[in-house]
Short mmCIF file of C-alpha atoms in Angstrom, two decimals:
data_model
loop_
_atom_site.label_atom_id
_atom_site.label_comp_id
_atom_site.label_asym_id
_atom_site.label_seq_id
_atom_site.Cartn_x
_atom_site.Cartn_y
_atom_site.Cartn_z
CA MET A 94 0.00 0.00 -0.02
CA ASN A 95 1.32 3.43 -0.97
CA GLN A 96 1.78 6.10 1.69
CA VAL A 97 0.89 9.62 0.88
CA ASP A 98 3.79 12.03 1.34
CA PHE A 99 1.76 14.89 2.98
CA ALA A 100 4.94 17.01 3.54
CA GLY A 101 5.86 16.65 -0.13
CA LEU A 102 2.30 17.61 -1.17
CA ALA A 103 2.18 20.53 1.21
CA HIS A 104 5.58 21.73 -0.14
CA ALA A 105 4.43 21.48 -3.73
CA ALA A 106 1.10 23.23 -2.99
CA ALA A 107 3.04 25.99 -1.14
CA LEU A 108 5.24 26.56 -4.15
CA VAL A 109 2.26 26.75 -6.46
CA LEU A 110 0.40 29.16 -4.23
CA THR A 111 3.59 31.30 -3.79
CA ALA A 112 3.86 31.51 -7.59
CA LEU A 113 0.19 32.51 -7.80
CA VAL A 114 0.76 35.27 -5.18
CA ALA A 115 3.75 36.48 -7.24
CA LEU A 116 1.61 36.56 -10.41
CA LEU A 117 -1.13 38.45 -8.51
CA HIS A 118 1.40 41.08 -7.60
CA VAL A 119 2.68 41.32 -11.18
CA GLY A 120 -0.95 41.93 -12.10
CA PHE A 121 -1.29 44.63 -9.38
CA LEU A 122 1.85 46.24 -10.77
CA ILE A 123 0.32 46.33 -14.31
CA LEU A 124 -2.99 47.67 -13.08
CA GLU A 125 -1.46 50.33 -10.86
CA MET A 126 1.46 51.48 -13.12
CA PHE A 127 0.03 51.15 -16.58
CA LEU A 128 -3.78 50.75 -16.44
CA TRP A 129 -4.74 53.11 -13.56
CA ARG A 130 -6.23 55.76 -15.74
CA THR A 131 -7.88 53.42 -18.26
CA PRO A 132 -11.53 52.31 -18.03
CA ARG A 133 -10.31 48.79 -16.97
CA GLY A 134 -8.17 50.11 -14.24
CA ARG A 135 -10.86 52.54 -13.01
CA ALA A 136 -13.38 49.64 -12.96
CA VAL A 137 -11.14 47.41 -10.92
CA PHE A 138 -10.47 50.02 -8.35
CA GLY A 139 -13.83 51.81 -8.58
CA THR A 140 -12.35 55.21 -9.27
CA ALA A 141 -13.65 58.27 -11.22
CA PRO A 142 -11.55 59.60 -14.09
CA GLU A 143 -10.64 62.76 -12.10
CA PHE A 144 -9.40 60.77 -9.07
CA ALA A 145 -7.52 58.33 -11.32
CA GLU A 146 -5.76 61.31 -13.00
CA GLU A 147 -4.88 62.98 -9.77
CA SER A 148 -3.75 59.79 -7.93
CA ALA A 149 -1.82 58.18 -10.88
CA PRO A 150 1.65 59.01 -9.46
CA LEU A 151 0.74 57.50 -6.09
CA ALA A 152 -0.76 54.41 -7.82
CA ALA A 153 2.34 53.92 -9.91
CA ASN A 154 4.47 54.07 -6.77
CA GLN A 155 2.29 51.47 -5.13
CA GLY A 156 2.54 49.33 -8.26
CA LEU A 157 6.27 49.44 -8.11
CA TYR A 158 6.20 48.15 -4.48
CA ASN A 159 3.92 45.35 -5.66
CA GLY A 160 6.54 44.52 -8.32
CA PHE A 161 9.19 44.32 -5.59
CA LEU A 162 7.03 41.85 -3.63
CA ALA A 163 6.61 39.75 -6.81
CA ALA A 164 10.34 39.90 -7.42
CA GLY A 165 11.07 38.74 -3.89
CA LEU A 166 8.69 35.82 -4.17
CA VAL A 167 10.17 34.78 -7.47
CA TRP A 168 13.65 35.00 -5.92
CA GLY A 169 12.35 32.79 -3.04
CA LEU A 170 11.04 30.28 -5.54
CA ALA A 171 14.20 30.24 -7.59
CA ALA A 172 16.86 30.27 -4.80
CA SER A 173 18.08 27.08 -3.16
CA ASP A 174 18.09 26.19 0.55
CA PRO A 175 18.38 27.95 2.89
CA THR A 176 17.88 31.28 1.02
CA GLY A 177 14.84 30.29 -0.93
CA PRO A 178 12.52 29.21 1.94
CA GLN A 179 13.73 32.20 4.05
CA ALA A 180 12.97 34.66 1.21
CA ARG A 181 9.58 33.08 0.62
CA PHE A 182 8.75 33.31 4.32
CA PHE A 183 9.81 37.01 4.53
CA PHE A 184 8.03 38.10 1.36
CA LEU A 185 4.83 36.17 2.10
CA CYS A 186 4.75 37.77 5.52
CA CYS A 187 5.17 41.17 3.82
CA VAL A 188 2.29 40.43 1.56
CA ILE A 189 0.12 39.35 4.45
CA VAL A 190 0.88 42.52 6.45
CA ALA A 191 0.23 44.67 3.40
CA GLY A 192 -3.07 42.84 2.76
CA VAL A 193 -4.23 43.25 6.35
CA PHE A 194 -3.31 46.95 6.29
CA GLY A 195 -5.03 47.44 2.98
CA ALA A 196 -8.14 45.65 4.28
CA ALA A 197 -8.14 47.91 7.36
CA THR A 198 -7.63 51.10 5.47
CA VAL A 199 -8.95 50.73 1.92
CA SER A 200 -11.26 47.78 1.36
CA ARG A 201 -12.07 44.55 3.15
CA ARG A 202 -11.84 42.58 -0.12
CA ILE A 203 -8.05 43.01 -0.03
CA ILE A 204 -7.86 40.52 2.74
CA TYR A 205 -9.27 37.90 0.37
CA ILE A 206 -7.45 38.91 -2.75
CA GLN A 207 -4.03 39.63 -1.29
CA ALA A 208 -3.58 38.38 2.25
CA ALA A 209 -5.54 35.06 2.16
CA PRO A 210 -3.55 33.47 -0.66
CA ALA A 211 -0.25 34.51 0.94
CA ALA A 212 -1.40 33.20 4.29
CA ALA A 213 -2.38 29.87 2.73
CA ALA A 214 1.01 29.66 0.99
CA LEU A 215 2.79 30.48 4.25
CA ALA A 216 0.78 27.94 6.23
CA LEU A 217 1.51 25.25 3.65
CA SER A 218 5.15 26.16 3.72
CA LEU A 219 5.34 25.87 7.48
CA ALA A 220 3.44 22.53 7.35
CA ALA A 221 5.88 21.14 4.91
#
């Protein structure tokens, strides 16, 4: 009878979720840096054209930070032990904190879009 390698499955799932979190942050970068003023960007964030125009520099700055989070997560996925897991842990924690702060200050849905996937990836990483 075959035994299931739960630690291996948790590790693989953690890597997949971490990659998904990185991709989400690349998407946030694109939305905030390049699509902020467009109808698509305004629809995603629920902003009026005037507000989008006025806040575009701030959104671009925020998008850049999201790009740094994505880069850190990709680094954590690509690096070998012990650097890779440590980098993934650090950047997933950063994403969780940013998501909780965003949920508290901007919109509750940020907890589900940003923090929850990162928390799941972190929990699976720790379980593995």
